Short mmCIF file of C-alpha atoms and ligand atoms in Angstrom, two decimals:
data_model
loop_
_atom_site.label_atom_id
_atom_site.label_comp_id
_atom_site.label_asym_id
_atom_site.label_seq_id
_atom_site.Cartn_x
_atom_site.Cartn_y
_atom_site.Cartn_z
CA MET A 177 -53.59 81.64 -59.47
CA THR A 178 -49.85 81.30 -59.88
CA ASN A 179 -49.51 85.00 -59.10
CA ARG A 180 -51.13 84.70 -55.71
CA LYS A 181 -48.79 82.08 -54.21
CA PRO A 182 -45.76 84.26 -53.54
CA LEU A 183 -48.02 86.94 -52.12
CA ASN A 184 -49.57 84.41 -49.77
CA SER A 185 -46.25 83.16 -48.56
CA ILE A 186 -45.00 86.71 -48.10
CA SER A 187 -48.00 87.65 -45.95
CA ALA A 188 -47.75 84.35 -44.08
CA GLY A 189 -44.11 85.19 -43.49
CA ILE A 190 -45.03 88.59 -42.10
CA VAL A 191 -47.57 87.01 -39.74
CA VAL A 192 -45.00 84.46 -38.58
CA LEU A 193 -42.41 87.17 -38.04
CA PHE A 194 -44.98 89.20 -36.10
CA LEU A 195 -45.81 86.18 -33.97
CA ILE A 196 -42.16 85.41 -33.33
CA PHE A 197 -41.64 88.98 -32.25
CA THR A 198 -44.67 89.17 -29.98
CA VAL A 199 -44.26 85.67 -28.56
CA SER A 200 -40.55 85.86 -27.84
CA CYS A 201 -40.19 89.56 -27.03
CA GLY A 202 -43.59 90.80 -26.06
CA THR A 203 -43.77 90.70 -22.29
CA GLU A 204 -42.49 93.17 -19.74
CA ALA A 205 -38.77 92.91 -19.22
CA PRO A 206 -36.41 93.64 -16.35
CA SER A 207 -35.23 97.10 -17.19
CA ASP A 208 -32.79 98.22 -14.51
CA LEU A 209 -29.32 96.99 -15.35
CA THR A 210 -27.91 98.30 -12.06
CA LYS A 211 -30.09 95.76 -10.16
CA GLU A 212 -28.70 92.70 -11.91
CA SER A 213 -26.79 90.14 -9.80
CA ILE A 214 -23.40 90.05 -11.47
CA ILE A 215 -20.57 88.10 -9.79
CA PRO A 216 -17.81 89.27 -9.63
CA LYS A 217 -19.27 92.73 -9.23
CA PRO A 218 -18.30 95.00 -12.15
CA LEU A 219 -16.56 98.32 -11.74
CA SER A 220 -19.34 100.44 -13.22
CA VAL A 221 -22.91 99.83 -14.36
CA THR A 222 -25.32 102.44 -15.67
CA ALA A 223 -28.90 101.80 -16.80
CA THR A 224 -31.02 103.26 -19.58
CA GLY A 225 -34.35 101.77 -18.52
CA ASP A 226 -35.04 99.95 -21.78
CA TYR A 227 -34.04 96.47 -22.81
CA PHE A 228 -32.68 94.24 -25.55
CA CYS A 229 -34.44 91.10 -26.64
CA LEU A 230 -32.54 88.19 -28.12
CA GLY A 231 -34.65 86.72 -30.90
CA LYS A 232 -34.48 83.73 -33.14
CA LYS A 233 -32.90 85.72 -35.94
CA ALA A 234 -30.00 87.10 -33.93
CA ASP A 235 -26.48 86.62 -35.23
CA ILE A 236 -23.23 86.98 -33.37
CA CYS A 237 -21.35 89.51 -35.47
CA ILE A 238 -17.62 89.97 -35.25
CA GLN A 239 -15.56 92.75 -36.72
CA GLY A 240 -12.64 91.29 -38.67
CA GLU A 241 -11.44 87.84 -39.58
CA SER A 242 -9.21 86.96 -36.61
CA ASP A 243 -9.31 83.33 -35.51
CA GLU A 244 -9.31 84.33 -31.85
CA LEU A 245 -12.36 86.50 -32.38
CA LYS A 246 -14.12 83.67 -34.21
CA GLN A 247 -13.27 81.28 -31.41
CA VAL A 248 -14.63 83.61 -28.72
CA ALA A 249 -17.79 84.24 -30.75
CA GLY A 250 -18.18 80.49 -31.23
CA TYR A 251 -17.84 80.01 -27.48
CA LEU A 252 -20.62 82.55 -26.87
CA ALA A 253 -22.87 80.89 -29.46
CA ASP A 254 -22.25 77.50 -27.80
CA ARG A 255 -23.33 78.92 -24.44
CA LEU A 256 -26.55 80.46 -25.79
CA ARG A 257 -27.70 77.87 -28.33
CA PRO A 258 -28.86 74.94 -26.14
CA ALA A 259 -31.36 76.89 -24.03
CA THR A 260 -32.59 79.30 -26.73
CA GLY A 261 -32.64 76.78 -29.54
CA PHE A 262 -31.64 79.69 -31.83
CA PRO A 263 -29.09 79.16 -34.64
CA LEU A 264 -26.99 82.20 -33.57
CA GLU A 265 -24.68 82.18 -36.56
CA VAL A 266 -21.26 83.74 -36.24
CA LYS A 267 -20.88 86.33 -39.02
CA THR A 268 -18.09 88.67 -39.98
CA THR A 269 -19.01 92.29 -40.58
CA GLU A 270 -17.06 95.44 -41.40
CA GLU A 271 -19.41 97.89 -39.77
CA THR A 272 -21.90 98.05 -36.90
CA PRO A 273 -24.50 95.34 -37.54
CA GLY A 274 -28.25 95.87 -37.78
CA LYS A 275 -30.98 95.47 -35.17
CA GLY A 276 -31.24 92.44 -32.91
CA ASN A 277 -27.67 91.16 -33.02
CA ILE A 278 -24.76 90.73 -30.64
CA PHE A 279 -21.64 92.53 -31.82
CA LEU A 280 -18.12 91.62 -30.63
CA THR A 281 -15.31 93.99 -31.45
CA LEU A 282 -11.62 94.55 -30.66
CA SER A 283 -11.46 97.87 -32.48
CA SER A 284 -11.31 101.33 -30.86
CA PRO A 285 -8.99 100.30 -28.02
CA ASP A 286 -9.52 101.78 -24.57
CA ALA A 287 -6.30 101.62 -22.53
CA THR A 288 -8.06 101.70 -19.17
CA LEU A 289 -9.63 98.29 -19.87
CA GLY A 290 -6.20 96.59 -20.01
CA ASP A 291 -5.89 93.04 -21.32
CA GLU A 292 -8.83 91.57 -19.42
CA GLY A 293 -11.33 94.40 -19.19
CA TYR A 294 -14.41 94.88 -21.37
CA LYS A 295 -17.26 97.23 -22.07
CA ILE A 296 -20.85 96.13 -22.80
CA ILE A 297 -23.36 98.53 -24.27
CA ILE A 298 -26.91 97.19 -24.34
CA SER A 299 -29.43 99.18 -26.34
CA LYS A 300 -32.85 98.22 -27.62
CA LYS A 301 -31.23 97.52 -30.97
CA LEU A 302 -27.92 95.86 -30.25
CA ILE A 303 -25.57 94.37 -27.68
CA THR A 304 -22.04 95.61 -28.27
CA LEU A 305 -19.21 93.93 -26.41
CA ALA A 306 -15.85 95.65 -26.84
CA ALA A 307 -12.42 94.86 -25.43
CA ASN A 308 -8.74 95.34 -26.23
CA LYS A 309 -7.99 91.62 -26.20
CA PRO A 310 -9.94 88.38 -26.71
CA ALA A 311 -9.52 87.66 -22.96
CA GLY A 312 -11.54 90.82 -22.28
CA LEU A 313 -14.30 89.67 -24.63
CA PHE A 314 -14.32 86.31 -22.85
CA ASN A 315 -14.79 88.06 -19.50
CA GLY A 316 -17.54 90.21 -20.98
CA ILE A 317 -19.28 87.07 -22.21
CA GLN A 318 -19.35 85.74 -18.63
CA THR A 319 -21.11 88.94 -17.55
CA LEU A 320 -23.52 88.70 -20.47
CA ARG A 321 -24.47 85.13 -19.52
CA GLN A 322 -25.43 86.38 -16.06
CA LEU A 323 -27.66 89.12 -17.49
CA PHE A 324 -29.95 86.65 -19.24
CA PRO A 325 -32.54 84.75 -17.20
CA ALA A 326 -30.96 81.80 -15.31
CA GLU A 327 -32.66 79.40 -17.74
CA ILE A 328 -30.04 80.45 -20.32
CA GLU A 329 -27.70 77.95 -18.61
CA MET A 330 -29.97 74.97 -19.22
CA SER A 331 -28.76 72.32 -21.60
CA THR A 332 -32.15 71.84 -23.25
CA LYS A 333 -34.36 74.22 -25.22
CA HIS A 334 -36.54 76.47 -23.14
CA GLU A 335 -39.27 78.82 -24.39
CA TYR A 336 -38.45 82.14 -22.79
CA ASP A 337 -38.26 85.89 -23.27
CA TRP A 338 -34.51 86.30 -23.57
CA HIS A 339 -34.39 89.88 -22.33
CA ILE A 340 -31.47 91.91 -21.09
CA ALA A 341 -31.85 95.24 -19.31
CA GLY A 342 -30.32 98.18 -21.19
CA GLY A 343 -27.28 100.20 -20.17
CA THR A 344 -23.51 100.15 -20.09
CA ILE A 345 -21.04 98.06 -18.08
CA THR A 346 -17.37 98.96 -17.88
CA ASP A 347 -15.21 96.49 -16.05
CA TYR A 348 -11.66 95.28 -15.41
CA PRO A 349 -10.01 93.26 -12.63
CA ALA A 350 -8.29 94.43 -9.46
CA TYR A 351 -5.74 91.59 -9.61
CA LYS A 352 -4.08 90.02 -12.61
CA TYR A 353 -3.97 86.44 -11.28
CA ARG A 354 -7.22 84.87 -10.06
CA GLY A 355 -6.66 81.19 -9.59
CA ALA A 356 -8.06 77.93 -8.33
CA MET A 357 -5.99 74.89 -7.42
CA LEU A 358 -7.22 71.35 -7.85
CA ASP A 359 -5.35 68.52 -6.12
CA VAL A 360 -5.49 65.64 -8.60
CA ALA A 361 -2.81 63.74 -6.65
CA ARG A 362 -4.58 62.71 -3.42
CA HIS A 363 -7.53 61.61 -5.52
CA PHE A 364 -7.30 61.43 -9.27
CA PHE A 365 -9.93 63.19 -11.39
CA SER A 366 -10.69 62.46 -15.04
CA VAL A 367 -10.04 64.81 -17.96
CA GLU A 368 -13.81 65.32 -18.18
CA ASP A 369 -13.96 66.39 -14.52
CA VAL A 370 -11.08 68.82 -15.00
CA LYS A 371 -12.81 70.30 -18.06
CA ARG A 372 -16.04 70.79 -16.14
CA PHE A 373 -14.06 72.43 -13.34
CA ILE A 374 -12.51 74.79 -15.92
CA ASP A 375 -15.98 75.62 -17.27
CA LEU A 376 -17.30 76.37 -13.80
CA ILE A 377 -14.40 78.51 -12.58
CA SER A 378 -14.06 80.46 -15.82
CA ALA A 379 -17.75 81.43 -15.57
CA TYR A 380 -16.62 83.55 -12.60
CA LYS A 381 -13.60 85.03 -14.41
CA ILE A 382 -11.02 82.81 -12.69
CA ASN A 383 -8.08 82.82 -15.10
CA ALA A 384 -5.63 80.26 -13.69
CA LEU A 385 -6.00 76.57 -12.87
CA HIS A 386 -3.15 75.25 -10.73
CA LEU A 387 -2.98 71.46 -11.02
CA HIS A 388 -1.27 69.76 -8.08
CA LEU A 389 0.09 66.92 -10.21
CA SER A 390 2.20 64.98 -7.74
CA ASP A 391 2.24 64.12 -4.07
CA ASP A 392 3.01 61.26 -1.73
CA GLN A 393 -0.09 59.37 -2.85
CA GLY A 394 0.25 59.65 -6.61
CA TRP A 395 2.08 60.93 -9.68
CA ARG A 396 -0.46 62.11 -12.27
CA ILE A 397 1.40 63.14 -15.42
CA GLU A 398 3.16 60.92 -17.94
CA ILE A 399 6.89 61.74 -18.15
CA LYS A 400 8.36 59.92 -21.12
CA SER A 401 11.95 59.98 -19.86
CA TRP A 402 10.92 58.58 -16.44
CA PRO A 403 7.98 56.33 -17.37
CA ASN A 404 7.56 54.61 -13.99
CA LEU A 405 6.50 57.86 -12.36
CA ALA A 406 3.06 57.57 -13.93
CA LEU A 407 2.96 53.82 -14.63
CA TYR A 408 3.87 52.83 -11.08
CA GLY A 409 3.67 56.05 -9.06
CA GLY A 410 0.20 56.77 -10.46
CA LYS A 411 -1.27 53.42 -9.42
CA THR A 412 -3.00 54.45 -6.23
CA GLU A 413 -4.58 57.33 -4.30
CA VAL A 414 -5.83 58.17 -0.81
CA GLY A 415 -7.90 55.27 0.49
CA GLY A 416 -6.17 52.73 -1.78
CA GLY A 417 -8.22 53.31 -4.96
CA VAL A 418 -6.76 52.76 -8.41
CA GLY A 419 -5.49 56.32 -8.99
CA GLY A 420 -4.54 57.18 -12.56
CA TYR A 421 -2.58 59.71 -14.57
CA TYR A 422 -2.89 61.99 -17.60
CA THR A 423 -1.03 60.97 -20.72
CA GLN A 424 0.85 63.86 -22.32
CA GLU A 425 -1.84 63.98 -25.02
CA GLN A 426 -4.55 64.27 -22.37
CA TYR A 427 -2.61 66.96 -20.52
CA ALA A 428 -2.14 68.90 -23.79
CA ASP A 429 -5.88 68.56 -24.38
CA ILE A 430 -6.57 70.06 -20.93
CA VAL A 431 -4.13 72.91 -21.65
CA LYS A 432 -5.87 73.62 -24.97
CA TYR A 433 -9.33 73.49 -23.40
CA ALA A 434 -8.16 75.92 -20.71
CA ASP A 435 -6.45 78.22 -23.24
CA ASP A 436 -9.70 78.42 -25.20
CA ARG A 437 -11.30 79.71 -21.99
CA PHE A 438 -8.43 82.08 -21.15
CA VAL A 439 -7.43 79.95 -18.19
CA THR A 440 -3.70 79.45 -17.68
CA ILE A 441 -2.72 75.98 -16.52
CA VAL A 442 -0.11 76.12 -13.73
CA PRO A 443 1.35 72.63 -13.27
CA GLU A 444 2.87 71.77 -9.90
CA ILE A 445 5.42 69.11 -9.16
CA ASP A 446 5.73 69.32 -5.40
CA MET A 447 9.29 68.86 -4.03
CA PRO A 448 11.51 68.04 -2.18
CA GLY A 449 8.78 66.81 0.22
CA HIS A 450 5.44 65.34 -0.88
CA THR A 451 7.40 63.04 -3.20
CA ASN A 452 6.67 59.50 -2.04
CA ALA A 453 5.08 58.50 -5.36
CA ALA A 454 8.33 59.39 -7.17
CA LEU A 455 10.47 57.80 -4.44
CA ALA A 456 8.48 54.56 -4.77
CA SER A 457 8.94 54.59 -8.55
CA TYR A 458 12.73 55.19 -8.72
CA PRO A 459 15.08 53.93 -5.95
CA GLU A 460 17.89 56.28 -7.04
CA LEU A 461 15.89 59.34 -5.96
CA ASN A 462 16.01 58.19 -2.32
CA ILE A 463 18.77 59.08 0.15
CA SER A 464 18.91 55.36 1.04
CA GLY A 465 18.97 54.28 -2.62
CA LYS A 466 15.98 52.03 -1.87
CA ALA A 467 12.49 52.56 -3.25
CA THR A 468 9.71 53.26 -0.74
CA GLU A 469 6.28 51.61 -0.76
CA LEU A 470 3.33 53.24 -2.49
CA TYR A 471 1.29 55.25 0.03
CA SER A 472 -2.44 55.79 0.33
CA GLY A 473 -2.73 57.47 3.75
CA THR A 474 -3.11 61.16 4.54
CA GLU A 475 -0.02 62.05 6.57
CA VAL A 476 2.13 64.91 5.27
CA GLY A 477 5.80 65.81 5.65
CA PHE A 478 7.47 62.37 5.72
CA SER A 479 9.14 62.18 2.31
CA THR A 480 12.11 63.91 0.69
CA LEU A 481 14.08 63.70 -2.51
CA ALA A 482 17.83 63.14 -2.05
CA THR A 483 18.84 66.78 -2.37
CA LYS A 484 22.56 66.05 -2.53
CA LYS A 485 22.50 63.61 -5.46
CA ASP A 486 23.17 64.76 -9.04
CA ILE A 487 20.56 62.31 -10.35
CA THR A 488 17.88 64.27 -8.46
CA TYR A 489 18.62 67.39 -10.53
CA LYS A 490 18.73 65.38 -13.76
CA PHE A 491 15.30 64.05 -12.77
CA ILE A 492 13.98 67.57 -12.11
CA GLU A 493 15.39 68.92 -15.38
CA ASP A 494 13.78 66.08 -17.32
CA VAL A 495 10.41 66.35 -15.60
CA PHE A 496 10.18 70.14 -15.84
CA GLY A 497 11.62 70.04 -19.36
CA GLU A 498 8.77 67.82 -20.58
CA LEU A 499 6.18 69.75 -18.59
CA ALA A 500 7.44 73.14 -19.84
CA ALA A 501 7.15 71.94 -23.43
CA LEU A 502 3.50 70.97 -22.84
CA THR A 503 2.53 74.09 -20.90
CA THR A 504 1.58 77.27 -22.74
CA GLY A 505 1.43 79.47 -19.64
CA PRO A 506 4.41 81.26 -18.08
CA TYR A 507 4.53 79.41 -14.73
CA LEU A 508 5.87 76.15 -13.30
CA HIS A 509 5.01 75.48 -9.65
CA ILE A 510 7.82 73.82 -7.68
CA GLY A 511 5.89 73.10 -4.45
CA GLY A 512 8.35 73.40 -1.57
CA ASP A 513 5.81 73.05 1.28
CA GLU A 514 6.00 70.95 4.43
CA SER A 515 9.41 69.43 3.70
CA HIS A 516 9.68 68.44 7.33
CA VAL A 517 12.26 65.70 6.83
CA THR A 518 14.56 67.75 4.59
CA LYS A 519 17.25 69.51 6.64
CA LYS A 520 17.01 73.31 6.35
CA GLU A 521 20.61 73.48 5.11
CA ASP A 522 19.66 71.07 2.31
CA TYR A 523 16.25 72.60 1.58
CA ILE A 524 17.55 76.10 0.85
CA PRO A 525 20.13 75.27 -1.87
CA PHE A 526 17.68 72.76 -3.33
CA VAL A 527 14.94 75.34 -3.80
CA GLU A 528 17.44 77.80 -5.25
CA LYS A 529 18.69 75.23 -7.80
CA VAL A 530 15.17 74.23 -8.78
CA GLN A 531 14.26 77.88 -9.43
CA ASP A 532 17.30 78.10 -11.73
CA ILE A 533 16.17 75.00 -13.63
CA VAL A 534 12.72 76.50 -14.17
CA ILE A 535 14.12 79.86 -15.28
CA LYS A 536 16.48 78.15 -17.72
CA LEU A 537 13.41 76.53 -19.28
CA GLY A 538 11.99 80.00 -19.88
CA LYS A 539 9.34 79.75 -17.16
CA GLN A 540 8.64 81.62 -13.93
CA PRO A 541 8.85 79.59 -10.70
CA ILE A 542 6.04 79.65 -8.14
CA GLY A 543 6.43 77.93 -4.77
CA TRP A 544 4.59 77.70 -1.45
CA ASP A 545 5.64 80.41 1.02
CA GLU A 546 8.45 78.30 2.54
CA ILE A 547 10.58 78.89 -0.59
CA SER A 548 11.30 82.42 0.65
CA LEU A 549 13.63 80.87 3.27
CA GLY A 550 16.17 80.80 0.44
CA VAL A 551 17.13 83.38 -2.14
CA LEU A 552 14.24 84.00 -4.49
CA ARG A 553 15.30 84.38 -8.09
CA PRO A 554 14.04 87.38 -10.09
CA GLY A 555 10.44 86.77 -11.14
CA ALA A 556 9.87 83.98 -8.59
CA ILE A 557 6.46 84.07 -6.91
CA ALA A 558 5.71 82.91 -3.36
CA GLN A 559 2.29 81.49 -2.58
CA TYR A 560 1.23 82.58 0.89
CA TRP A 561 -0.75 79.82 2.60
CA SER A 562 0.27 79.69 6.26
CA SER A 563 3.30 81.72 7.30
CA ALA A 564 3.01 85.52 7.28
CA GLU A 565 6.68 85.56 8.27
CA ASN A 566 7.64 83.67 5.11
CA ALA A 567 5.37 85.87 3.02
CA ASN A 568 7.08 88.95 4.43
CA LYS A 569 10.48 87.43 3.65
CA ALA A 570 9.36 87.08 0.03
CA VAL A 571 8.20 90.71 -0.04
CA ALA A 572 11.51 91.82 1.46
CA GLN A 573 13.24 90.11 -1.46
CA GLY A 574 11.05 91.99 -3.93
CA ALA A 575 9.01 88.93 -4.93
CA LYS A 576 5.32 89.04 -5.71
CA LEU A 577 2.82 87.01 -3.70
CA LEU A 578 -0.09 84.82 -4.54
CA MET A 579 -2.53 85.07 -1.65
CA SER A 580 -4.03 81.74 -0.50
CA PRO A 581 -4.57 82.27 3.23
CA SER A 582 -5.68 78.88 4.51
CA SER A 583 -8.28 80.33 6.90
CA ARG A 584 -10.12 81.99 3.97
CA ALA A 585 -9.14 80.47 0.65
CA TYR A 586 -8.79 76.75 1.50
CA ILE A 587 -12.02 75.33 0.18
CA ASP A 588 -11.13 71.83 1.35
CA MET A 589 -12.15 73.13 4.82
CA LYS A 590 -15.66 72.29 6.06
CA TYR A 591 -18.32 75.01 5.94
CA ASP A 592 -19.56 74.15 9.42
CA SER A 593 -19.25 71.25 11.82
CA ALA A 594 -22.03 69.36 10.01
CA THR A 595 -20.24 69.31 6.64
CA VAL A 596 -19.58 65.65 5.87
CA ILE A 597 -16.42 66.01 3.78
CA GLY A 598 -13.51 68.40 4.25
CA TYR A 599 -10.88 69.22 6.86
CA THR A 600 -10.96 71.61 9.81
CA TRP A 601 -7.28 72.31 10.56
CA ALA A 602 -7.50 75.87 9.16
CA GLY A 603 -10.91 76.43 10.75
CA LEU A 604 -14.47 76.22 9.48
CA ILE A 605 -14.95 78.42 6.43
CA GLU A 606 -18.56 79.48 5.95
CA VAL A 607 -19.43 81.38 2.78
CA ASP A 608 -19.10 84.79 4.47
CA LYS A 609 -15.63 83.98 5.81
CA ALA A 610 -14.35 83.02 2.37
CA TYR A 611 -15.69 86.34 1.02
CA ASN A 612 -14.99 88.81 3.78
CA TRP A 613 -11.29 89.58 3.48
CA ASP A 614 -9.04 91.96 1.64
CA PRO A 615 -5.81 90.53 0.23
CA ALA A 616 -4.12 93.92 0.61
CA THR A 617 -4.81 94.41 4.33
CA LEU A 618 -4.88 90.81 5.58
CA GLU A 619 -1.28 90.73 6.81
CA PRO A 620 0.82 93.63 8.05
CA GLY A 621 3.63 94.42 5.63
CA ILE A 622 1.83 92.98 2.60
CA GLY A 623 0.19 95.57 0.37
CA ARG A 624 -1.53 95.64 -2.97
CA GLU A 625 1.73 96.39 -4.76
CA ASN A 626 3.21 93.10 -3.49
CA ILE A 627 0.32 90.95 -4.67
CA LEU A 628 0.01 89.25 -8.05
CA GLY A 629 -3.37 87.85 -7.16
CA ILE A 630 -5.30 85.29 -5.17
CA GLU A 631 -5.80 81.55 -5.42
CA THR A 632 -8.29 79.25 -3.79
CA THR A 633 -7.11 75.67 -3.18
CA LEU A 634 -9.03 72.43 -3.20
CA TRP A 635 -6.93 69.69 -1.61
CA SER A 636 -8.48 66.31 -2.19
CA GLU A 637 -7.72 64.03 0.73
CA THR A 638 -11.47 63.97 1.50
CA VAL A 639 -12.76 64.66 -1.99
CA THR A 640 -13.40 61.67 -4.24
CA ASN A 641 -15.63 62.74 -7.13
CA MET A 642 -17.05 65.67 -9.12
CA GLU A 643 -20.14 66.08 -6.91
CA GLU A 644 -17.87 66.55 -3.91
CA ILE A 645 -15.61 68.95 -5.83
CA GLU A 646 -18.70 71.02 -6.66
CA TYR A 647 -20.03 70.91 -3.11
CA LEU A 648 -16.88 72.38 -1.59
CA THR A 649 -16.30 74.80 -4.46
CA PHE A 650 -19.81 76.25 -4.66
CA PRO A 651 -20.78 78.70 -3.43
CA ARG A 652 -17.40 79.74 -2.00
CA LEU A 653 -15.60 80.11 -5.32
CA PRO A 654 -17.79 82.92 -6.74
CA GLY A 655 -17.01 84.96 -3.61
CA LEU A 656 -13.28 84.27 -3.85
CA ALA A 657 -13.43 85.19 -7.53
CA GLU A 658 -14.92 88.53 -6.47
CA VAL A 659 -12.13 89.00 -3.90
CA GLY A 660 -9.69 88.78 -6.81
CA TRP A 661 -11.66 90.78 -9.38
CA THR A 662 -13.44 93.57 -7.50
CA HIS A 663 -11.72 96.31 -5.48
CA SER A 664 -12.37 95.72 -1.80
CA SER A 665 -13.85 99.22 -1.37
CA PHE A 666 -16.74 98.11 -3.63
CA ARG A 667 -17.37 94.88 -1.75
CA ASN A 668 -19.69 94.23 1.14
CA TRP A 669 -21.05 90.90 2.41
CA ASP A 670 -24.63 92.09 3.02
CA GLU A 671 -24.94 93.29 -0.55
CA TYR A 672 -22.99 90.35 -1.99
CA LYS A 673 -25.09 87.68 -0.26
CA VAL A 674 -28.21 88.88 -2.09
CA ARG A 675 -26.45 88.66 -5.45
CA LEU A 676 -25.15 85.20 -4.51
CA GLY A 677 -28.66 84.16 -3.50
CA ASN A 678 -29.81 85.04 -7.00
CA HIS A 679 -27.17 82.73 -8.45
CA GLY A 680 -28.78 79.67 -6.85
CA LYS A 681 -31.05 79.34 -9.90
CA ARG A 682 -27.99 79.47 -12.15
CA PHE A 683 -26.23 76.78 -10.11
CA LYS A 684 -29.34 74.62 -10.54
CA ALA A 685 -29.54 75.32 -14.28
CA MET A 686 -25.86 74.32 -14.56
CA ASP A 687 -26.54 71.21 -12.47
CA ILE A 688 -24.00 72.25 -9.83
CA ASN A 689 -24.13 70.34 -6.54
CA TYR A 690 -23.77 73.39 -4.26
CA TYR A 691 -23.93 73.85 -0.50
CA PRO A 692 -27.14 75.78 0.30
CA SER A 693 -25.64 77.89 3.10
CA LYS A 694 -28.16 79.28 5.59
CA LEU A 695 -26.31 82.57 5.53
CA VAL A 696 -27.45 83.21 1.96
CA PRO A 697 -30.99 84.36 1.03
CA TRP A 698 -31.47 81.92 -1.87
CA ALA A 699 -33.99 83.24 -4.39
CA GLU A 700 -36.66 80.83 -5.57
C1 TNX B 256 -1.57 71.48 3.71
S1 TNX B 256 -1.28 73.79 1.90
C2 TNX B 256 -0.90 71.15 2.55
C3 TNX B 256 -1.40 70.05 1.72
C4 TNX B 256 -2.62 69.39 2.32
C5 TNX B 256 -3.52 70.45 2.89
C6 TNX B 256 -4.81 69.90 3.41
C7 TNX B 256 0.00 73.10 1.60
C8 TNX B 256 0.97 73.89 0.85
N1 TNX B 256 0.17 71.86 2.02
O1 TNX B 256 -0.40 69.10 1.49
O2 TNX B 256 -3.27 68.68 1.33
O3 TNX B 256 -2.84 71.09 3.92
O4 TNX B 256 -5.68 70.91 3.76
#
């Protein structure tokens, strides 16, 4: 009798294993990798015709002990665990793992992939994701997520055949900088909202989040040496709501969260215009020496720092000094737009001095295209938003451009005349318009070699909460992400719109409040 027990449990185990295999991996699977709807579109995809099935016993295997590799593998496991309900343990291995696992490796470097590229090989036995750098693995993981059925994005367990079509994907970006800007000044958004925004944009391989941290209506970052900026200048927002600000600990937490997702935080302190919140907080920053009132309207271009006072530069050094210490990325954004009440002869030396302050702090200045009216310092970047003339002036000075043409990349514009929130000053931007442009041919005189990348901007005069952020961002952002990632010769709206239509199910699984544009054939 005692002899029979182990035998019984062994055969029971075999039956269970058999059942697991047939139940979770038994049905017909999609088997043409080239037909998958991947956004942004990868450089090359080839299919083998077979498929991989992710089963309950799968591990995520990493080669080597690096913390970065463990972190990326942990991120992948966190994405796949809720919907599959599988344990997906992260394990270290020295050699190629056995059947049924996902393998992440940084060995056998391939120079063509650069820092952000990746290669995925999907066979019946194994998924291998290889890259030169952890950022490349992270990008590969975003592709992998999109290869699983949309249900993979659900936050609760779902019985499903977790199949992936077999083949090889080799991919790297056209542009180094692919950003999104969130205006947290006109309306303030919580740390949780910013984190969700980071999750959503990084799923489409956006690698920079520009935070517009100050404007006339609010100052949103604690500065210990000038405490009233946040305590007083952060008290309101457009429409007269309570506003708010990030403590330095909260900001550092956002930076860390973004770093873990290979998103660079680019903090902006807009100046010398768009500064009413600072001017209301400290009288000495005003030309008159008198503090202004807090402001909760939507006018632009009425405020200016006192560009001739020494205290103004002390203020800027202190603010950027604290911000630089909290920011892991290479950039500090100095604003510089719409300084309509700053005299041109004051604006130019101001912008030059502020660039010097940023460079002295070891960071690279970025400013809106107007900054090219002055001398751009080496490494300074101009962000093209409205004036092709200014953008060309930047190019003539040898500066690189960030492309944010308002008629394409400003996702605070309405989709069509029926859109309830949003502006129209740069036109209506339907989903095709946001997609159908090439940064390198948009403006005469500006070529690929002059462009660091693209950035979409979400100004928040009309945007008050996360649902509204999502509505204006989706589905335009995936298309803008593709503008930045995929060479324009591989892009075409008629082909793209079908892929986008297939992402509707993913948006639903991720609980994204998206605009169901009539131009897109949404798949059921
Ligand atoms: C222009 S774009 C601005 C912002 C506004 C935005 C509204 C830019 C550099 N300045 O101050 O919020 O329009 O769409």
